Amino acid sequence: MLRVKMVKLMLVLMIGMALPQLVSAQQQITLKEALTYALQNNTNVRKSKLDIENGKYKVQEVRAQALPQITGNAGLTYNPIIGQLVANFGGQTQAIKLGQNWNSSAGVQFSQQLFNQQVFTGLQAARSSEEYYNLTSQLTEEQIIELVANNYYQVLVNREQLSVIDTNIKNVKVVEKIVSNQYQNGLARKIDVDRINVNLTNLTTQREQTVNAITQLENQLKFSMGMPVTTPIELPKAELTNVSQLPEFAETIDFGNRTEVKLLDTQDKLLSLQRKAYVAEYYPSLSLTGNYTYSSQSDGFDFLSSNAASIGYGASAIGLTLKVPIFNGFLTRSKVRQADVEIRKAKEDRKESTNSLNLAYENAKIQLRNNLNTIVSQRKNAELAQEIYKSTQNNYNNGLATLTDLLDTENSLTQAQNSYNQALLNYKVAEIQLIKSNGNIKSLVQ
């Protein structure tokens, strides 16, 4: 009995712990919260952060070439047969053994670049590469913000369409009940009842399709956020319907705020440094070298004078190494010319990119103006369609309108409401493009 009570107590505790999670899982998520979550959990954003970290290690890799290089070595050799030197001494030919059966050595070598233009240019390129990875990460964040925001509004629009369908189903059911009563009393035809049922079936099917579309769009939104697709979310309606007036438009956009332009600047710098590195292959290089080696020999097993009969000795050297390139078959010249071509291509890319940014900005302004006008007209149109539907429904109930008139006005009302919702979506998408064109898309997260 005690054991049963303990199990029940544990179940109560587990349910109590799970309830807060279930409640919190049903809380609404605003656009700002969705974007913040995406910047922290989206896979591409997290990978771009890893690229920044990897870029730092690449800088260290290049910097290592300018630091002292120290290597150690050791060796042990056994000579079963010792070579001999044959020489003539005082008219007599004699053979002299060269070395001992066991030879061992250990040493250390040192080198330091004193002048190497390629290494120094590589250090500059490495620092610019670090800047490049930072900008790439920033651009990735902006692209994710744009993607999540668009997906977010897509979900809102489809939920508004679902609300429209639910309202229409409710209205049609009222009419269906009236027509059925009229048919039972001999005041309506069976074809009228069938027409209502067909319309109701179509609306029900449309509702199922819309629900499935919402589920898919929500999954796409959660995927773009980096959120598990099984997590339930709820979006506030006000995020879509809050449209009243146009934002202020600047005459031109400030390219200095655009990450794409900053990225192009860094790419130009890297291409210039790449060319400089190729030119540096014409330069001589100078390095300081040094080494020290200790060796020992013995007729018995020996490693570094471990045998008492061994002979040990040391040797060292310090020197300068100068390398002067003379001719490499025009290899360096070909590299430099290829770099020049890449620089010219980059200039063409910049022209196209800046023109594309201007195009996006001008189109966003046009779309915002048009969409706001559409929103105003479609809002009035939807209100008018609602009044016409109510009037036609009242006339139908009083026998002053036909069922066809009622169904036509119901379809017109649905189209007007859906057109209004689509206009809201188009406005929000254009608004995102305008904010992006000004280089302020991260303001959506603030």
JSON list of C-alpha atoms in Angstrom, two decimals, residues 1-130:
[
{"chain": "A", "resi": 1, "resn": "MET", "atom": "CA", "xyz": [0.00, 0.00, 0.00]},
{"chain": "A", "resi": 2, "resn": "LEU", "atom": "CA", "xyz": [2.83, 2.35, 0.90]},
{"chain": "A", "resi": 3, "resn": "ARG", "atom": "CA", "xyz": [4.52, 1.55, -2.38]},
{"chain": "A", "resi": 4, "resn": "VAL", "atom": "CA", "xyz": [1.38, 2.48, -4.35]},
{"chain": "A", "resi": 5, "resn": "LYS", "atom": "CA", "xyz": [1.17, 5.81, -2.53]},
{"chain": "A", "resi": 6, "resn": "MET", "atom": "CA", "xyz": [4.79, 6.53, -3.30]},
{"chain": "A", "resi": 7, "resn": "VAL", "atom": "CA", "xyz": [4.23, 5.82, -7.01]},
{"chain": "A", "resi": 8, "resn": "LYS", "atom": "CA", "xyz": [1.19, 8.14, -7.03]},
{"chain": "A", "resi": 9, "resn": "LEU", "atom": "CA", "xyz": [3.21, 10.84, -5.30]},
{"chain": "A", "resi": 10, "resn": "MET", "atom": "CA", "xyz": [5.98, 10.53, -7.87]},
{"chain": "A", "resi": 11, "resn": "LEU", "atom": "CA", "xyz": [3.45, 10.79, -10.71]},
{"chain": "A", "resi": 12, "resn": "VAL", "atom": "CA", "xyz": [1.97, 13.93, -9.17]},
{"chain": "A", "resi": 13, "resn": "LEU", "atom": "CA", "xyz": [5.42, 15.47, -8.84]},
{"chain": "A", "resi": 14, "resn": "MET", "atom": "CA", "xyz": [6.34, 14.57, -12.44]},
{"chain": "A", "resi": 15, "resn": "ILE", "atom": "CA", "xyz": [3.08, 16.05, -13.76]},
{"chain": "A", "resi": 16, "resn": "GLY", "atom": "CA", "xyz": [3.63, 19.16, -11.66]},
{"chain": "A", "resi": 17, "resn": "MET", "atom": "CA", "xyz": [7.10, 19.57, -13.13]},
{"chain": "A", "resi": 18, "resn": "ALA", "atom": "CA", "xyz": [5.84, 19.03, -16.69]},
{"chain": "A", "resi": 19, "resn": "LEU", "atom": "CA", "xyz": [2.92, 21.49, -16.50]},
{"chain": "A", "resi": 20, "resn": "PRO", "atom": "CA", "xyz": [5.03, 24.67, -16.41]},
{"chain": "A", "resi": 21, "resn": "GLN", "atom": "CA", "xyz": [6.90, 23.45, -19.50]},
{"chain": "A", "resi": 22, "resn": "LEU", "atom": "CA", "xyz": [3.65, 22.76, -21.32]},
{"chain": "A", "resi": 23, "resn": "VAL", "atom": "CA", "xyz": [2.27, 26.16, -20.36]},
{"chain": "A", "resi": 24, "resn": "SER", "atom": "CA", "xyz": [5.44, 27.96, -21.43]},
{"chain": "A", "resi": 25, "resn": "ALA", "atom": "CA", "xyz": [5.48, 25.99, -24.69]},
{"chain": "A", "resi": 26, "resn": "GLN", "atom": "CA", "xyz": [2.09, 27.50, -25.56]},
{"chain": "A", "resi": 27, "resn": "GLN", "atom": "CA", "xyz": [3.21, 31.09, -25.01]},
{"chain": "A", "resi": 28, "resn": "GLN", "atom": "CA", "xyz": [3.20, 33.43, -27.98]},
{"chain": "A", "resi": 29, "resn": "ILE", "atom": "CA", "xyz": [6.47, 34.21, -29.72]},
{"chain": "A", "resi": 30, "resn": "THR", "atom": "CA", "xyz": [6.93, 37.67, -31.20]},
{"chain": "A", "resi": 31, "resn": "LEU", "atom": "CA", "xyz": [8.97, 38.47, -34.28]},
{"chain": "A", "resi": 32, "resn": "LYS", "atom": "CA", "xyz": [11.78, 39.90, -32.16]},
{"chain": "A", "resi": 33, "resn": "GLU", "atom": "CA", "xyz": [11.87, 36.76, -30.01]},
{"chain": "A", "resi": 34, "resn": "ALA", "atom": "CA", "xyz": [11.91, 34.57, -33.12]},
{"chain": "A", "resi": 35, "resn": "LEU", "atom": "CA", "xyz": [14.82, 36.53, -34.61]},
{"chain": "A", "resi": 36, "resn": "THR", "atom": "CA", "xyz": [16.77, 36.50, -31.35]},
{"chain": "A", "resi": 37, "resn": "TYR", "atom": "CA", "xyz": [16.30, 32.76, -31.07]},
{"chain": "A", "resi": 38, "resn": "ALA", "atom": "CA", "xyz": [17.44, 32.29, -34.68]},
{"chain": "A", "resi": 39, "resn": "LEU", "atom": "CA", "xyz": [20.63, 34.31, -34.17]},
{"chain": "A", "resi": 40, "resn": "GLN", "atom": "CA", "xyz": [21.50, 32.04, -31.27]},
{"chain": "A", "resi": 41, "resn": "ASN", "atom": "CA", "xyz": [20.47, 28.67, -32.67]},
{"chain": "A", "resi": 42, "resn": "ASN", "atom": "CA", "xyz": [20.44, 28.72, -36.48]},
{"chain": "A", "resi": 43, "resn": "THR", "atom": "CA", "xyz": [23.00, 26.25, -37.83]},
{"chain": "A", "resi": 44, "resn": "ASN", "atom": "CA", "xyz": [24.41, 28.60, -40.48]},
{"chain": "A", "resi": 45, "resn": "VAL", "atom": "CA", "xyz": [24.90, 31.38, -37.92]},
{"chain": "A", "resi": 46, "resn": "ARG", "atom": "CA", "xyz": [26.66, 29.03, -35.52]},
{"chain": "A", "resi": 47, "resn": "LYS", "atom": "CA", "xyz": [28.88, 27.74, -38.35]},
{"chain": "A", "resi": 48, "resn": "SER", "atom": "CA", "xyz": [29.80, 31.30, -39.31]},
{"chain": "A", "resi": 49, "resn": "LYS", "atom": "CA", "xyz": [30.93, 31.86, -35.72]},
{"chain": "A", "resi": 50, "resn": "LEU", "atom": "CA", "xyz": [33.11, 28.77, -36.02]},
{"chain": "A", "resi": 51, "resn": "ASP", "atom": "CA", "xyz": [34.57, 30.24, -39.24]},
{"chain": "A", "resi": 52, "resn": "ILE", "atom": "CA", "xyz": [35.60, 33.31, -37.22]},
{"chain": "A", "resi": 53, "resn": "GLU", "atom": "CA", "xyz": [37.30, 31.08, -34.67]},
{"chain": "A", "resi": 54, "resn": "ASN", "atom": "CA", "xyz": [38.98, 29.10, -37.44]},
{"chain": "A", "resi": 55, "resn": "GLY", "atom": "CA", "xyz": [40.14, 32.35, -39.04]},
{"chain": "A", "resi": 56, "resn": "LYS", "atom": "CA", "xyz": [42.01, 33.28, -35.86]},
{"chain": "A", "resi": 57, "resn": "TYR", "atom": "CA", "xyz": [43.85, 29.99, -36.01]},
{"chain": "A", "resi": 58, "resn": "LYS", "atom": "CA", "xyz": [44.76, 30.64, -39.65]},
{"chain": "A", "resi": 59, "resn": "VAL", "atom": "CA", "xyz": [46.27, 33.97, -38.62]},
{"chain": "A", "resi": 60, "resn": "GLN", "atom": "CA", "xyz": [48.34, 32.14, -36.02]},
{"chain": "A", "resi": 61, "resn": "GLU", "atom": "CA", "xyz": [49.37, 29.64, -38.70]},
{"chain": "A", "resi": 62, "resn": "VAL", "atom": "CA", "xyz": [50.73, 32.38, -40.96]},
{"chain": "A", "resi": 63, "resn": "ARG", "atom": "CA", "xyz": [52.31, 34.25, -38.06]},
{"chain": "A", "resi": 64, "resn": "ALA", "atom": "CA", "xyz": [54.22, 31.08, -37.14]},
{"chain": "A", "resi": 65, "resn": "GLN", "atom": "CA", "xyz": [56.25, 31.40, -40.36]},
{"chain": "A", "resi": 66, "resn": "ALA", "atom": "CA", "xyz": [57.76, 34.66, -39.07]},
{"chain": "A", "resi": 67, "resn": "LEU", "atom": "CA", "xyz": [58.69, 33.17, -35.68]},
{"chain": "A", "resi": 68, "resn": "PRO", "atom": "CA", "xyz": [61.88, 31.19, -34.94]},
{"chain": "A", "resi": 69, "resn": "GLN", "atom": "CA", "xyz": [61.83, 27.59, -36.16]},
{"chain": "A", "resi": 70, "resn": "ILE", "atom": "CA", "xyz": [63.59, 25.09, -33.90]},
{"chain": "A", "resi": 71, "resn": "THR", "atom": "CA", "xyz": [63.87, 21.38, -34.62]},
{"chain": "A", "resi": 72, "resn": "GLY", "atom": "CA", "xyz": [65.66, 18.56, -32.84]},
{"chain": "A", "resi": 73, "resn": "ASN", "atom": "CA", "xyz": [67.03, 15.31, -34.24]},
{"chain": "A", "resi": 74, "resn": "ALA", "atom": "CA", "xyz": [68.69, 12.18, -32.96]},
{"chain": "A", "resi": 75, "resn": "GLY", "atom": "CA", "xyz": [70.04, 9.05, -34.63]},
{"chain": "A", "resi": 76, "resn": "LEU", "atom": "CA", "xyz": [71.63, 5.70, -33.83]},
{"chain": "A", "resi": 77, "resn": "THR", "atom": "CA", "xyz": [73.46, 3.63, -36.48]},
{"chain": "A", "resi": 78, "resn": "TYR", "atom": "CA", "xyz": [75.04, 0.18, -36.32]},
{"chain": "A", "resi": 79, "resn": "ASN", "atom": "CA", "xyz": [77.69, -0.64, -38.96]},
{"chain": "A", "resi": 80, "resn": "PRO", "atom": "CA", "xyz": [78.22, -4.43, -39.23]},
{"chain": "A", "resi": 81, "resn": "ILE", "atom": "CA", "xyz": [80.98, -3.84, -41.77]},
{"chain": "A", "resi": 82, "resn": "ILE", "atom": "CA", "xyz": [83.05, -0.71, -41.39]},
{"chain": "A", "resi": 83, "resn": "GLY", "atom": "CA", "xyz": [84.26, 0.92, -44.55]},
{"chain": "A", "resi": 84, "resn": "GLN", "atom": "CA", "xyz": [87.97, 1.36, -45.09]},
{"chain": "A", "resi": 85, "resn": "LEU", "atom": "CA", "xyz": [90.19, 3.99, -46.67]},
{"chain": "A", "resi": 86, "resn": "VAL", "atom": "CA", "xyz": [93.09, 2.68, -48.74]},
{"chain": "A", "resi": 87, "resn": "ALA", "atom": "CA", "xyz": [96.10, 5.02, -48.80]},
{"chain": "A", "resi": 88, "resn": "ASN", "atom": "CA", "xyz": [99.84, 4.92, -49.54]},
{"chain": "A", "resi": 89, "resn": "PHE", "atom": "CA", "xyz": [102.08, 5.87, -46.64]},
{"chain": "A", "resi": 90, "resn": "GLY", "atom": "CA", "xyz": [105.89, 5.87, -47.25]},
{"chain": "A", "resi": 91, "resn": "GLY", "atom": "CA", "xyz": [105.62, 3.59, -50.21]},
{"chain": "A", "resi": 92, "resn": "GLN", "atom": "CA", "xyz": [103.39, 1.16, -48.36]},
{"chain": "A", "resi": 93, "resn": "THR", "atom": "CA", "xyz": [99.73, 0.69, -49.11]},
{"chain": "A", "resi": 94, "resn": "GLN", "atom": "CA", "xyz": [97.63, 0.60, -45.95]},
{"chain": "A", "resi": 95, "resn": "ALA", "atom": "CA", "xyz": [93.91, 0.28, -45.19]},
{"chain": "A", "resi": 96, "resn": "ILE", "atom": "CA", "xyz": [92.39, 2.44, -42.47]},
{"chain": "A", "resi": 97, "resn": "LYS", "atom": "CA", "xyz": [88.94, 1.80, -40.98]},
{"chain": "A", "resi": 98, "resn": "LEU", "atom": "CA", "xyz": [86.62, 4.78, -41.06]},
{"chain": "A", "resi": 99, "resn": "GLY", "atom": "CA", "xyz": [84.57, 4.99, -37.90]},
{"chain": "A", "resi": 100, "resn": "GLN", "atom": "CA", "xyz": [83.26, 2.50, -35.38]},
{"chain": "A", "resi": 101, "resn": "ASN", "atom": "CA", "xyz": [80.51, -0.11, -35.32]},
{"chain": "A", "resi": 102, "resn": "TRP", "atom": "CA", "xyz": [78.15, 2.10, -33.32]},
{"chain": "A", "resi": 103, "resn": "ASN", "atom": "CA", "xyz": [77.52, 5.73, -34.19]},
{"chain": "A", "resi": 104, "resn": "SER", "atom": "CA", "xyz": [75.02, 8.03, -32.43]},
{"chain": "A", "resi": 105, "resn": "SER", "atom": "CA", "xyz": [74.17, 11.72, -32.69]},
{"chain": "A", "resi": 106, "resn": "ALA", "atom": "CA", "xyz": [71.72, 14.29, -31.35]},
{"chain": "A", "resi": 107, "resn": "GLY", "atom": "CA", "xyz": [71.35, 17.93, -32.24]},
{"chain": "A", "resi": 108, "resn": "VAL", "atom": "CA", "xyz": [69.20, 21.00, -32.57]},
{"chain": "A", "resi": 109, "resn": "GLN", "atom": "CA", "xyz": [68.67, 23.30, -35.57]},
{"chain": "A", "resi": 110, "resn": "PHE", "atom": "CA", "xyz": [67.48, 26.90, -35.54]},
{"chain": "A", "resi": 111, "resn": "SER", "atom": "CA", "xyz": [66.29, 29.26, -38.27]},
{"chain": "A", "resi": 112, "resn": "GLN", "atom": "CA", "xyz": [64.79, 32.74, -38.26]},
{"chain": "A", "resi": 113, "resn": "GLN", "atom": "CA", "xyz": [63.44, 34.72, -41.19]},
{"chain": "A", "resi": 114, "resn": "LEU", "atom": "CA", "xyz": [65.17, 38.08, -41.32]},
{"chain": "A", "resi": 115, "resn": "PHE", "atom": "CA", "xyz": [63.63, 39.25, -44.59]},
{"chain": "A", "resi": 116, "resn": "ASN", "atom": "CA", "xyz": [60.94, 37.41, -46.52]},
{"chain": "A", "resi": 117, "resn": "GLN", "atom": "CA", "xyz": [58.41, 39.62, -48.28]},
{"chain": "A", "resi": 118, "resn": "GLN", "atom": "CA", "xyz": [56.06, 36.69, -48.94]},
{"chain": "A", "resi": 119, "resn": "VAL", "atom": "CA", "xyz": [55.78, 35.92, -45.23]},
{"chain": "A", "resi": 120, "resn": "PHE", "atom": "CA", "xyz": [55.22, 39.56, -44.29]},
{"chain": "A", "resi": 121, "resn": "THR", "atom": "CA", "xyz": [52.54, 39.95, -46.98]},
{"chain": "A", "resi": 122, "resn": "GLY", "atom": "CA", "xyz": [50.95, 36.74, -45.77]},
{"chain": "A", "resi": 123, "resn": "LEU", "atom": "CA", "xyz": [50.62, 38.24, -42.30]},
{"chain": "A", "resi": 124, "resn": "GLN", "atom": "CA", "xyz": [48.72, 41.21, -43.73]},
{"chain": "A", "resi": 125, "resn": "ALA", "atom": "CA", "xyz": [46.46, 38.89, -45.71]},
{"chain": "A", "resi": 126, "resn": "ALA", "atom": "CA", "xyz": [45.79, 36.77, -42.65]},
{"chain": "A", "resi": 127, "resn": "ARG", "atom": "CA", "xyz": [44.61, 39.79, -40.67]},
{"chain": "A", "resi": 128, "resn": "SER", "atom": "CA", "xyz": [42.36, 40.81, -43.56]},
{"chain": "A", "resi": 129, "resn": "SER", "atom": "CA", "xyz": [41.02, 37.25, -43.72]},
{"chain": "A", "resi": 130, "resn": "GLU", "atom": "CA", "xyz": [39.98, 37.53, -40.09]}
]
